[in-house]
Coordinates of C-alpha atoms in Angstrom, one line a residue:
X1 CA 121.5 62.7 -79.0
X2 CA 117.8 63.5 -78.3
X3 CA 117.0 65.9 -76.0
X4 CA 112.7 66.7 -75.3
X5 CA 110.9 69.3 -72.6
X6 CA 107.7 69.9 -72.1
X7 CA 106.0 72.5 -70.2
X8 CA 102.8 72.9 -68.4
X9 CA 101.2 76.2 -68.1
X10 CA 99.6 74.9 -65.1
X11 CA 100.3 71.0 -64.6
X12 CA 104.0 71.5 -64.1
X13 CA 104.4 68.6 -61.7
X14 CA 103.9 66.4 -65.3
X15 CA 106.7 68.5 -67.2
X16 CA 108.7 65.5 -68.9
X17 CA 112.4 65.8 -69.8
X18 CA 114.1 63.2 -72.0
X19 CA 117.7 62.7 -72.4
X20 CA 118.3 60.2 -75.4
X21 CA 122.0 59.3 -76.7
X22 CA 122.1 56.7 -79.1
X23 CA 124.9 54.9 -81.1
X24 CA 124.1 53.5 -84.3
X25 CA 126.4 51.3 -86.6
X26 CA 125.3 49.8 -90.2
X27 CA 127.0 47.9 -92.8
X28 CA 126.2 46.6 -96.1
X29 CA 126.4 42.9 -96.0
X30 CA 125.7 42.6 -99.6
X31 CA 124.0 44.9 -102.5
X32 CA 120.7 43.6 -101.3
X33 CA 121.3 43.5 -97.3
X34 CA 122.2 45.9 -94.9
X35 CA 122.8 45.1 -91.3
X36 CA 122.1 47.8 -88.3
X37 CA 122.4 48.1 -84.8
X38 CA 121.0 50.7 -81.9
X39 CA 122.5 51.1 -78.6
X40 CA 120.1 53.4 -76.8
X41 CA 119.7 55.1 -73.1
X42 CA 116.3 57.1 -71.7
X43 CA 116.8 59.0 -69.2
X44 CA 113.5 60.9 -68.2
X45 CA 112.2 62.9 -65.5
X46 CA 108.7 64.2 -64.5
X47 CA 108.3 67.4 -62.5
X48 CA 112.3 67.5 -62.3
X49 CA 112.7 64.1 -60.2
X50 CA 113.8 60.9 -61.5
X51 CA 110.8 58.5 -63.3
X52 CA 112.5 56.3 -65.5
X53 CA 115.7 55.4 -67.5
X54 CA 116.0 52.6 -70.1
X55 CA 118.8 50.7 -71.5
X56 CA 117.3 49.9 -75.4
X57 CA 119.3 47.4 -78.0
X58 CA 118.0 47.1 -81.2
X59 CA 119.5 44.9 -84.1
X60 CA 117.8 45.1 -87.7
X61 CA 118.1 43.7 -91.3
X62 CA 116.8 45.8 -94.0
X63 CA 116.7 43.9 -97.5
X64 CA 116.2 45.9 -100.8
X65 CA 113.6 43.3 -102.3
X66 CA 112.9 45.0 -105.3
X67 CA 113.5 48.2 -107.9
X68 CA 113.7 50.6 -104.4
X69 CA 111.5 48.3 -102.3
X70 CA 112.5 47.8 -98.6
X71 CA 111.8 45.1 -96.0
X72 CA 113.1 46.2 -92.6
X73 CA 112.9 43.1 -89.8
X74 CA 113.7 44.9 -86.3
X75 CA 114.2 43.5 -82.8
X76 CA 114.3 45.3 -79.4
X77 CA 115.1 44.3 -76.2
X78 CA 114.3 47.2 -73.6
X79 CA 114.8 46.7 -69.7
X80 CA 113.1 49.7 -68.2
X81 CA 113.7 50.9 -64.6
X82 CA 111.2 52.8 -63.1
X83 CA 111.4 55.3 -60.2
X84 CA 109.3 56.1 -56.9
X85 CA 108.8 59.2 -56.4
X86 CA 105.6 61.6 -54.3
X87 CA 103.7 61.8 -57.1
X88 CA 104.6 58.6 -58.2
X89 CA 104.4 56.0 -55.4
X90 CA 104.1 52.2 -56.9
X91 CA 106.1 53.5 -60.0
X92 CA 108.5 50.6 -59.5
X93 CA 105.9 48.4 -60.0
X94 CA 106.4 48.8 -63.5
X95 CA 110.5 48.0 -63.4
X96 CA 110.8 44.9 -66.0
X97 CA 111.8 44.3 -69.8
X98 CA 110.4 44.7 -73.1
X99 CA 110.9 41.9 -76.5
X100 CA 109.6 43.7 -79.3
X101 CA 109.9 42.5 -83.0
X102 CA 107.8 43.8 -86.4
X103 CA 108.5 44.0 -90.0
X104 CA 107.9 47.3 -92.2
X105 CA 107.5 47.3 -95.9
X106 CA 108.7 50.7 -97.9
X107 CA 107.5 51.5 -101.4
X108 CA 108.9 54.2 -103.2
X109 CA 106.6 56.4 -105.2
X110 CA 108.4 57.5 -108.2
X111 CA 109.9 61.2 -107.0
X112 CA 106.5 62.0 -105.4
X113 CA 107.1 60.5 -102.7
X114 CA 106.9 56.8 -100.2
X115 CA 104.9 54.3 -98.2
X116 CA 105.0 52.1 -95.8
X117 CA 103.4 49.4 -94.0
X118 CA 104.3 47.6 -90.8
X119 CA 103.3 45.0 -87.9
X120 CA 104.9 44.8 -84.6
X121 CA 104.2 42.3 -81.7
X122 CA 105.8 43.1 -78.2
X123 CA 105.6 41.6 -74.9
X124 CA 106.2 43.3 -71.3
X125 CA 107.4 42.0 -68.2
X126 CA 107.2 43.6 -64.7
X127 CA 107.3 43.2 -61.3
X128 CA 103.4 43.5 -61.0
X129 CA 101.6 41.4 -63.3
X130 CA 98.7 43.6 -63.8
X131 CA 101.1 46.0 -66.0
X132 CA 102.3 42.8 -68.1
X133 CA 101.1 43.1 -71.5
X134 CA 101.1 41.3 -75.2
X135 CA 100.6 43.9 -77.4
X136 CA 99.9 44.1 -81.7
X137 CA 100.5 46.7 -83.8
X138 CA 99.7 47.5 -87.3
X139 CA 100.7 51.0 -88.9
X140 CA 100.9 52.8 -92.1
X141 CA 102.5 56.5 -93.2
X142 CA 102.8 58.1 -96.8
X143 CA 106.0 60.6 -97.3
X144 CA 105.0 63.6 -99.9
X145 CA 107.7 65.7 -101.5
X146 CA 106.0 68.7 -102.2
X147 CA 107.8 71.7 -104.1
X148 CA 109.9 74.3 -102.5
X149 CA 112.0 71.7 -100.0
X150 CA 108.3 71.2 -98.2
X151 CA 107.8 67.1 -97.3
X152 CA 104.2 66.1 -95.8
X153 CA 103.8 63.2 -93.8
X154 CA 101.0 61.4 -92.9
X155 CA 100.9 58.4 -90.4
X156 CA 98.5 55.9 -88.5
X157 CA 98.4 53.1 -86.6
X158 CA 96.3 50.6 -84.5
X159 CA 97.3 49.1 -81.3
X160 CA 96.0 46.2 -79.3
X161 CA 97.1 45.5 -75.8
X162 CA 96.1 42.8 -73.4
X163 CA 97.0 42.7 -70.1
X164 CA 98.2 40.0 -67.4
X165 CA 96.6 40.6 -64.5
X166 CA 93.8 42.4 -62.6
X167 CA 94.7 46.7 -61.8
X168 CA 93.7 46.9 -58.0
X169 CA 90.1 48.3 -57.3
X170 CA 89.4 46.5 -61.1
X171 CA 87.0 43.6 -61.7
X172 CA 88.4 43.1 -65.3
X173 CA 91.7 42.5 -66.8
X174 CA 92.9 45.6 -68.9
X175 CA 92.3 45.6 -72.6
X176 CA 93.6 48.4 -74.5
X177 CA 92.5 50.0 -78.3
X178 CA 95.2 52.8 -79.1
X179 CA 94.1 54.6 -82.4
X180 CA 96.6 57.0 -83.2
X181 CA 96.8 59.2 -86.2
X182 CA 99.5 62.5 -87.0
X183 CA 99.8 64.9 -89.8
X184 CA 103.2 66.9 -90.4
X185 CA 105.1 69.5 -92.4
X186 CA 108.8 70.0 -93.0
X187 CA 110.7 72.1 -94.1
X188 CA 114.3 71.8 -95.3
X189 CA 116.1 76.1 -94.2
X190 CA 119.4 74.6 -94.9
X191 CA 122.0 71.4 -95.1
X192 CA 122.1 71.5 -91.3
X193 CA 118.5 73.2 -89.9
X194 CA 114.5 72.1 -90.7
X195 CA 111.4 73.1 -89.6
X196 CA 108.8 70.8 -88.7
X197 CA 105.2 71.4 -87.7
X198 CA 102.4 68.5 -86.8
X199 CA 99.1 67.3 -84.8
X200 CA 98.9 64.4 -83.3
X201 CA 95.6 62.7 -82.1
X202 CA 95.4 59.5 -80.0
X203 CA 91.9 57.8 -78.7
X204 CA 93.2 54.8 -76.6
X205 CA 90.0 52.9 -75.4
X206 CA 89.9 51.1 -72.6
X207 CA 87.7 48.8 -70.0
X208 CA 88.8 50.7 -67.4
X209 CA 88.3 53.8 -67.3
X210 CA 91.1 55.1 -65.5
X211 CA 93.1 54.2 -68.6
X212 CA 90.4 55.3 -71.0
X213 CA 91.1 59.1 -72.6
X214 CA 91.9 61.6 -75.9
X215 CA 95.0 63.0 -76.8
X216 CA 95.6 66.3 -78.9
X217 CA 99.1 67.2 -78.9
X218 CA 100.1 70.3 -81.4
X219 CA 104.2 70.5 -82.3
X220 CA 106.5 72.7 -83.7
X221 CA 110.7 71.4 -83.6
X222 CA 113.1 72.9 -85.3
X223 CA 115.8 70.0 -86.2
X224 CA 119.6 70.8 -86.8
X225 CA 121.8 67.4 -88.0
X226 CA 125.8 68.1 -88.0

């Protein structure tokens, strides 16, 4: 179970609370092959009313290619179900599914550490056309095992999205350049509690400038697993 606040110091109509259970089940199908599966539901709300819940499956097959080497191949089927709400008038609009599948490739480094490379294509369905999308994704993050129970890790990505139909008051159809990159620190207190620290920075260009903006977002979670 996930559970994520934020607050405003000002913009408290925006405050975002996620609710996140998930059941996960996995078996080895064979030395080589392991089979998983994600049942997922999002429950969020903005400014304390309703905006959204989301009912996510997710099978996977993760093959052990060679000497430590991993291929994960994912698929996600999302329906999401978006509320209205004051602030948020036409946020039905947005009600519709998500068919997501990528591949990600993990390389051991000895004890110092990992990488790994992915690609991801999804494709989103709505009620309103001009929030349908096809979207590309390529990413890459490197895991550091530093001394003392201290684990750095760096990640990037690059997203491309194109979108169906024409945003009112627009004269184009939205295109979309998400560049996202994040450093973070963890470290392990204990078998049950960590400590993690990170920045995030996103740019995500667009030809419309209502979608067009920067993102600096600063965290500190402490993480308990029981």
């Amino acid at each position: 179970y996930s559970f994520y606040q934020s607050l405003h110091a000002e913009l408290s109509d925006f405050n975002v609370t996620d609710n996140l259970p998930e059941l996960r089940l996995a078996f080895h199908a064979a030395p080589w092959m392991a089979i998983k599966g994600t049942y997922a539901f999002d429950y969020v709300l903005v400014g304390g009313d309703a905006y959204s819940y989301s009912h996510i499956l997710s099978p996977s097959a993760v093959f052990t290619v060679w000497k430590g080497i991993t291929a994960a191949l994912e698929y996600t089927y999302r329906t999401n179900h978006f509320m209205n709400s004051d602030l948020f008038a036409s946020n039905s609009d947005r009600t519709g599914f998500n068919n997501t599948v990528g591949v990600t490739c993990s390389v051991p480094v000895g004890s110092y550490g990992s990488v790994k490379v992915g690609y991801a294509y999804d494709s989103e369905k709505t009620r309103e056309d001009f929030w349908d999308y096809t979207g590309n994704k390529v990413l890459a993050g490197l895991q550091v095992n530093l001394p003392y129970q201290l684990y750095l890790d760096l990640y990037g990505e690059y997203l491309t999205k194109n979108y169906g139909g024409l945003f009112p008051s627009t004269t184009d159809r939205r295109e979309d350049i998400a560049k996202t990159a994040s450093i973070s620190f963890t470290k392990i207190l204990s078998d049950t509690f960590s400590l993690s620290a990170g920045q995030l920075y996103r740019r995500n260009k667009s030809n419309s400038d209502l979608f067009d903006y920067n993102r600096a977002i600063s965290s500190l979670f402490i993480n308990a697993r029981f």
